[in-house]
mmCIF file of C-alpha atoms and ligand atoms in Angstrom:
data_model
loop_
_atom_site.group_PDB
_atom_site.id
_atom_site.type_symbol
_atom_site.label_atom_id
_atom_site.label_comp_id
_atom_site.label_asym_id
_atom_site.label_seq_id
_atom_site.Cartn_x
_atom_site.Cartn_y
_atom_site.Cartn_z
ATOM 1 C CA UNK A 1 109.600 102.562 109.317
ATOM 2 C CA UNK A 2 107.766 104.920 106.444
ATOM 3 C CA UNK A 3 108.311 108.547 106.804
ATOM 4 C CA UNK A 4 105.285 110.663 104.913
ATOM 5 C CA UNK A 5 105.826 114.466 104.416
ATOM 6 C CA UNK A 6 102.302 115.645 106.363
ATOM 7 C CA UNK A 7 101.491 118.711 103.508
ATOM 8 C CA UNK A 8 99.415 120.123 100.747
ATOM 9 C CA UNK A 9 102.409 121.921 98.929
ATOM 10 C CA UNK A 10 103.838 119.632 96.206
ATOM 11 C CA UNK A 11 107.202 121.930 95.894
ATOM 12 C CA UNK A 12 107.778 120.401 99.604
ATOM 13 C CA UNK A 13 107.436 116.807 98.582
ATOM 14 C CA UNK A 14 109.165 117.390 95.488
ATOM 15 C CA UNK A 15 112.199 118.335 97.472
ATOM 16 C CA UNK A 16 112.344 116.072 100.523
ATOM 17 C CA UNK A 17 111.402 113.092 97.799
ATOM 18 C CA UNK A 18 114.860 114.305 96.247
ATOM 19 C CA UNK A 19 116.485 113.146 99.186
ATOM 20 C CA UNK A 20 115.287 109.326 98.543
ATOM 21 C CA UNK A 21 113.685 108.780 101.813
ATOM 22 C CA UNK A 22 110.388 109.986 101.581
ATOM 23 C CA UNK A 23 107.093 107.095 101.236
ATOM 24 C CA UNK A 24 104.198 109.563 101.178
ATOM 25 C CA UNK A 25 102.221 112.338 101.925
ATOM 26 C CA UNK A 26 99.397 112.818 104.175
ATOM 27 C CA UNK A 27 97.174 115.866 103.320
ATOM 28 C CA UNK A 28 93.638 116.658 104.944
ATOM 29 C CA UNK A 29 91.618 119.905 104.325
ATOM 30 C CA UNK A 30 93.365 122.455 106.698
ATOM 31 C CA UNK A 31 96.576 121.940 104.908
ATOM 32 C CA UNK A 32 94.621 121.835 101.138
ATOM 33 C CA UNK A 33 92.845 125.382 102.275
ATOM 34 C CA UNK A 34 96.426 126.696 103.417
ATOM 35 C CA UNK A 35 98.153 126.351 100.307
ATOM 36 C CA UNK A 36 94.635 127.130 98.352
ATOM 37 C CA UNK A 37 95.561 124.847 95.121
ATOM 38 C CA UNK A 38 92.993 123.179 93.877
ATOM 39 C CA UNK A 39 92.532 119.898 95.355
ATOM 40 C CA UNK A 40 92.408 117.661 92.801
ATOM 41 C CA UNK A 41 95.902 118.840 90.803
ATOM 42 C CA UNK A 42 97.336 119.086 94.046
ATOM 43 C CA UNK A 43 96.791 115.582 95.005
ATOM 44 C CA UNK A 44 97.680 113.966 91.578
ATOM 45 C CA UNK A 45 100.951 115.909 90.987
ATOM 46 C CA UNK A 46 102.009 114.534 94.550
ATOM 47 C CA UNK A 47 100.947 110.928 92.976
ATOM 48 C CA UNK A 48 104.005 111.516 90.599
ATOM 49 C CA UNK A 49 106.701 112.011 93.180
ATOM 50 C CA UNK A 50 105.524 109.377 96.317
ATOM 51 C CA UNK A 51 103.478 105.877 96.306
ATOM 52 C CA UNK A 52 101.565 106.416 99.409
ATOM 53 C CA UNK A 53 98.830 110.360 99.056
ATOM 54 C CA UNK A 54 96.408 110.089 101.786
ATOM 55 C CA UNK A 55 93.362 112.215 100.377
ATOM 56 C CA UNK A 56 90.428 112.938 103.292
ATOM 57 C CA UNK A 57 86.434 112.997 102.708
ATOM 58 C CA UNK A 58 84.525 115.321 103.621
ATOM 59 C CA UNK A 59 81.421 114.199 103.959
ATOM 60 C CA UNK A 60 80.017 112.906 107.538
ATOM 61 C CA UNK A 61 78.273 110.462 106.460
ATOM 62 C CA UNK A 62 79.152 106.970 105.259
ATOM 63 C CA UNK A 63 77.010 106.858 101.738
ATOM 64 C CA UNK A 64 78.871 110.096 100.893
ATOM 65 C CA UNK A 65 82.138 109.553 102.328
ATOM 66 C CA UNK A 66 81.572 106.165 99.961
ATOM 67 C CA UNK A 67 81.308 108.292 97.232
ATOM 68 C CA UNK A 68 83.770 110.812 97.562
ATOM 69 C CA UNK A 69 86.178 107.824 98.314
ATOM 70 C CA UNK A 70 85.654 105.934 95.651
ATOM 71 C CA UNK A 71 86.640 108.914 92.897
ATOM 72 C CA UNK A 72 89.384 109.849 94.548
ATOM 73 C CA UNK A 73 90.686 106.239 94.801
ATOM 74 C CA UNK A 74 89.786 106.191 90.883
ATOM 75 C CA UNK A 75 91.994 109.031 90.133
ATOM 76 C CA UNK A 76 95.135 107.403 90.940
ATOM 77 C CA UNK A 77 96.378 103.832 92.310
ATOM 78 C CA UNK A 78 99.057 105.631 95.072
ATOM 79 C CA UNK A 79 95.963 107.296 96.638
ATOM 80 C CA UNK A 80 94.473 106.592 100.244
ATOM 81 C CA UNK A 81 91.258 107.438 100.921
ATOM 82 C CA UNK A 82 91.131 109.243 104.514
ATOM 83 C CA UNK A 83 88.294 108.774 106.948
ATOM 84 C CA UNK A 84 87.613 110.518 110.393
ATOM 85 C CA UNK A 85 87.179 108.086 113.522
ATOM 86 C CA UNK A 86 82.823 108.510 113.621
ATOM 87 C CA UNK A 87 80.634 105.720 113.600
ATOM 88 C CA UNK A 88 79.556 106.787 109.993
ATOM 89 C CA UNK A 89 83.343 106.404 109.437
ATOM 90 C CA UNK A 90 83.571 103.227 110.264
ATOM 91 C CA UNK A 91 80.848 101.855 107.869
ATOM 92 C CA UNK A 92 83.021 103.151 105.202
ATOM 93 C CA UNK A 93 86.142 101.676 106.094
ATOM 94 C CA UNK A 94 84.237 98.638 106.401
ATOM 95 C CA UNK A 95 82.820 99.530 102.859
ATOM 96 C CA UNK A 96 86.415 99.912 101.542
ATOM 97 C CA UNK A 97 88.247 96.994 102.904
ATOM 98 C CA UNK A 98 85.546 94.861 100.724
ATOM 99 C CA UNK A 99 86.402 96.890 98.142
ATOM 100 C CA UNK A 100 90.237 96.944 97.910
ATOM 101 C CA UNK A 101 90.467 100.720 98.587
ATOM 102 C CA UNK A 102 93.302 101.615 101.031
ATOM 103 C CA UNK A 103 92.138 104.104 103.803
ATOM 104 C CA UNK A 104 93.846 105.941 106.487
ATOM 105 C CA UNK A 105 91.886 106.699 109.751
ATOM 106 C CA UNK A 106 92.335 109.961 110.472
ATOM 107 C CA UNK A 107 91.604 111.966 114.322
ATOM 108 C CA UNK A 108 92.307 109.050 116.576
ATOM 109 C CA UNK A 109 92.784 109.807 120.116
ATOM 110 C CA UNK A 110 92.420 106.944 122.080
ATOM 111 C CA UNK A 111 93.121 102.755 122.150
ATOM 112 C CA UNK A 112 89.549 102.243 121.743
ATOM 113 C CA UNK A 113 88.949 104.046 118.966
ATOM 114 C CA UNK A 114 92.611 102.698 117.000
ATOM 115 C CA UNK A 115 91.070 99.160 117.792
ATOM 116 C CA UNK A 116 87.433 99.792 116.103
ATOM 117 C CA UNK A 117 89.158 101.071 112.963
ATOM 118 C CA UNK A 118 91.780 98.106 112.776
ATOM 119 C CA UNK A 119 88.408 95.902 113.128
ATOM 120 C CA UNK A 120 86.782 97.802 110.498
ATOM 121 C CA UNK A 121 89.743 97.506 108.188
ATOM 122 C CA UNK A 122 91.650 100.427 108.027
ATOM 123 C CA UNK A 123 94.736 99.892 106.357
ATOM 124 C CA UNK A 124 95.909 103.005 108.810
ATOM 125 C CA UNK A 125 95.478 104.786 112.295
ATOM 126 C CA UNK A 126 96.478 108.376 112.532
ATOM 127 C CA UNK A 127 96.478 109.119 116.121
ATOM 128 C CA UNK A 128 97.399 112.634 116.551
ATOM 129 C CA UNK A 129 99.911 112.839 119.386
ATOM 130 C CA UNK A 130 100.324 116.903 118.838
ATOM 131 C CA UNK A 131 97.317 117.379 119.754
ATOM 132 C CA UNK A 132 96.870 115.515 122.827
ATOM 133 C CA UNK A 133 100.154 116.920 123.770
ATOM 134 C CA UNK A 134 98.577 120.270 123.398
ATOM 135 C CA UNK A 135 95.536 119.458 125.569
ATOM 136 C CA UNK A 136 98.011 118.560 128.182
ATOM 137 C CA UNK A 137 98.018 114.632 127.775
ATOM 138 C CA UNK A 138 100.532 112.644 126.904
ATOM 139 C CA UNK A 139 100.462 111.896 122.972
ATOM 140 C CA UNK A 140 103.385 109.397 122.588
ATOM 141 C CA UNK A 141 101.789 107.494 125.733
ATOM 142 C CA UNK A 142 98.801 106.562 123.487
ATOM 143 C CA UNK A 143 101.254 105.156 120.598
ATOM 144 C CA UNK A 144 103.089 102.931 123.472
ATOM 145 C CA UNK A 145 99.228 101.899 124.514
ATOM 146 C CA UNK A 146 98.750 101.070 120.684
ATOM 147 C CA UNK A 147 101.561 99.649 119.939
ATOM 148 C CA UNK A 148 101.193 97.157 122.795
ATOM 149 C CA UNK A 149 97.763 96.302 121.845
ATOM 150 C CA UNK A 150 98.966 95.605 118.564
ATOM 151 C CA UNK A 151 101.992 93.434 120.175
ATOM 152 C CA UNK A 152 99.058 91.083 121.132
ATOM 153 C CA UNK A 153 97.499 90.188 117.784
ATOM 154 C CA UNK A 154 97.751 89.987 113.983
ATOM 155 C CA UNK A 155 96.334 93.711 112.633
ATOM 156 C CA UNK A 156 97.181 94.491 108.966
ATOM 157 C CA UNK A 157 96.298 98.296 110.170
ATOM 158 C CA UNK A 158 99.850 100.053 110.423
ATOM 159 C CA UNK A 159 100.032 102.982 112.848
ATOM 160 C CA UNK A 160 100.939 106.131 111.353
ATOM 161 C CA UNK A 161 101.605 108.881 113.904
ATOM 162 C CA UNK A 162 100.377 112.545 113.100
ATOM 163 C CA UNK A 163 100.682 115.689 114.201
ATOM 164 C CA UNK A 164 104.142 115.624 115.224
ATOM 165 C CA UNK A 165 105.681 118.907 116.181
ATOM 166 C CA UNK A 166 109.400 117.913 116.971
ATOM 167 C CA UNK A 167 111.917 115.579 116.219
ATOM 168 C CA UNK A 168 111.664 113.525 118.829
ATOM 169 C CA UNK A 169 107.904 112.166 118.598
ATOM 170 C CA UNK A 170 109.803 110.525 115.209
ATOM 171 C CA UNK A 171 112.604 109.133 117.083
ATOM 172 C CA UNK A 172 110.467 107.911 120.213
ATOM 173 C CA UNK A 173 107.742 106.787 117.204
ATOM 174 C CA UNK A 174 110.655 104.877 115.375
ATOM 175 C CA UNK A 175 112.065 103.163 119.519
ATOM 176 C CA UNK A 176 108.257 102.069 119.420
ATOM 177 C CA UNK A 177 108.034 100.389 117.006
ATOM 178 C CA UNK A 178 105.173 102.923 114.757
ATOM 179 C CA UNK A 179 105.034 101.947 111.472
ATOM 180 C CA UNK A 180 104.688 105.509 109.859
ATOM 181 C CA UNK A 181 105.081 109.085 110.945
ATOM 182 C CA UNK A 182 104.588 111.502 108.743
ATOM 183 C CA UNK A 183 106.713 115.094 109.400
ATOM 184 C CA UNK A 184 105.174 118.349 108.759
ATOM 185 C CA UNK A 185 107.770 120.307 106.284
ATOM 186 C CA UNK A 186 109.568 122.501 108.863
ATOM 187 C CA UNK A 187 110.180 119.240 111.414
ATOM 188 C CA UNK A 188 111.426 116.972 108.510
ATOM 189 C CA UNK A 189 114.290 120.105 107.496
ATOM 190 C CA UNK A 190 115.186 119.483 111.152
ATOM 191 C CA UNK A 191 115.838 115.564 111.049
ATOM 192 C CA UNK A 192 119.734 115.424 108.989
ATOM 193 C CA UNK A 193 120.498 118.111 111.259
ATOM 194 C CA UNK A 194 123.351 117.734 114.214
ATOM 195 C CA UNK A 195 125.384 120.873 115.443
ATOM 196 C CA UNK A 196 128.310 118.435 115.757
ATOM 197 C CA UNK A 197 127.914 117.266 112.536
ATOM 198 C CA UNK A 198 128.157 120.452 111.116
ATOM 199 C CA UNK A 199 131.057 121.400 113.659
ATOM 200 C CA UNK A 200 133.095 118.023 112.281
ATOM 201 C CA UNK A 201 132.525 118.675 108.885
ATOM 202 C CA UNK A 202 133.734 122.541 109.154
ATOM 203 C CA UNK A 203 137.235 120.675 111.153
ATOM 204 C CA UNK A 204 137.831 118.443 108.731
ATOM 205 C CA UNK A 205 137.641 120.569 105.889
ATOM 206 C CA UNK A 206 139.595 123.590 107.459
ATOM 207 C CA UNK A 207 142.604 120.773 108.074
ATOM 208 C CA UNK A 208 142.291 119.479 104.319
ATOM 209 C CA UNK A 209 142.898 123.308 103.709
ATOM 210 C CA UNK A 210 146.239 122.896 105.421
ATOM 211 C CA UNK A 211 147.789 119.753 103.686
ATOM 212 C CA UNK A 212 145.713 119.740 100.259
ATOM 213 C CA UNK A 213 148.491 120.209 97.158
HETATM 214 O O1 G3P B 1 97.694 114.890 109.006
HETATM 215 C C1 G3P B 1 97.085 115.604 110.005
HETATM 216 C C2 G3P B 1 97.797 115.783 111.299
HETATM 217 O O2 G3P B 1 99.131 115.440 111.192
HETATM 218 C C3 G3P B 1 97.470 117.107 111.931
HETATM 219 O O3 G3P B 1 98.534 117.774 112.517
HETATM 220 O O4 G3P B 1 99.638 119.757 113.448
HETATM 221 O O5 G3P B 1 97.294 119.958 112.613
HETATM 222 O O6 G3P B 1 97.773 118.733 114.710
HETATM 223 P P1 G3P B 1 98.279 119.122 113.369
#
């Protein structure tokens, strides 16, 4: 299973890279205009530290999604071009696949719409269980769903699952079988943590005290 740092701020990646687990970053405008780096610096100075930079379009329609896509994809080989779940959307996944530009589908709620972009090509669905959470559905439910459907056939498309909030959409992600999550910042700081890890360590170390020369 990948694990991608969901952020725009490269100090972040640079330090949760340090810890050797890290595979990429996912960043899409609400993050980019938090931060309020400029877009293109930010996205090549995370190219340095992971393989894997989703980068989204903002266009809505497919000939300018096309061409947005296409420069960022020509600005460095780790990036992925991100593209919302429309109809427009999918004639530029479609447009990509032919090309050999990776994409990642971005704002996918539902089985349907996972299975359009896997047809399309999409070489990844971000369904955003967060958010359906939030709305008061049941956002790990639709990764079983997907994961299931995928069970069933031979999809390149790996499942990335966004808009976590809590440790344990990555560990019930991970029991599924997801092929990605990616962590915002604060959530990731949470994952090496255990109180009785810290309690053991603390034990041990107060008895070394005691017999140490
Ligand atoms: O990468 C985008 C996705 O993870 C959004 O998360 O927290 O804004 O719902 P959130």
């Amino acid at each position: 299973m990948k694990l991608f740092l969901d952020t725009a701020n490269v100090e972040h990646v640079r330090e949760i890279a340090a810890w050797g687990v890290l595979d990429g970053v996912t960043t899409n405008p609400s993050l980019v205009a938090k931060e309020g780096k400029e877009f293109k610096a930010t996205v090549l100075a995370m190219c340095e530290l992971v393989p894997c930079v989703s980068a989204q379009v903002t266009a809505v329609d497919a000939p300018g999604m096309i061409t947005q896509g296409e420069e960022y994809a020509a600005w460095h080989k780790h990036i992925v071009v991100k593209v919302p779940m429309t109809v427009e959307g999918l004639k530029a996944l479609t447009y990509f696949k032919k090309k050999g530009i990776k994409t990642n589908t971005t704002l996918v709620f539902s089985v349907s719409q996972a299975l359009l972009a896997a047809k399309a090509g999409a070489s990844m669905i971000s369904p955003f269980v967060g958010r359906l959470d939030d709305a008061g559905e049941n956002g790990m439910g639709l990764i079983a769903k997907i994961m299931e459907a995928w069970s069933h056939y031979d999809f390149q498309t790996e499942v990335l699952v966004a808009s976590t909030r809590h440790p344990e959409h990555i560990e019930e992600a991970a029991r599924l079988g997801a092929h990605i999550a990616t962590i915002p910042y604060e959530v990731f700081l949470k994952l090496p943590k255990h109180p009785l890890t810290d309690a053991g360590l603390k034990k041990f170390l107060e008895d070394w005290e005691k017999v140490k020369k």
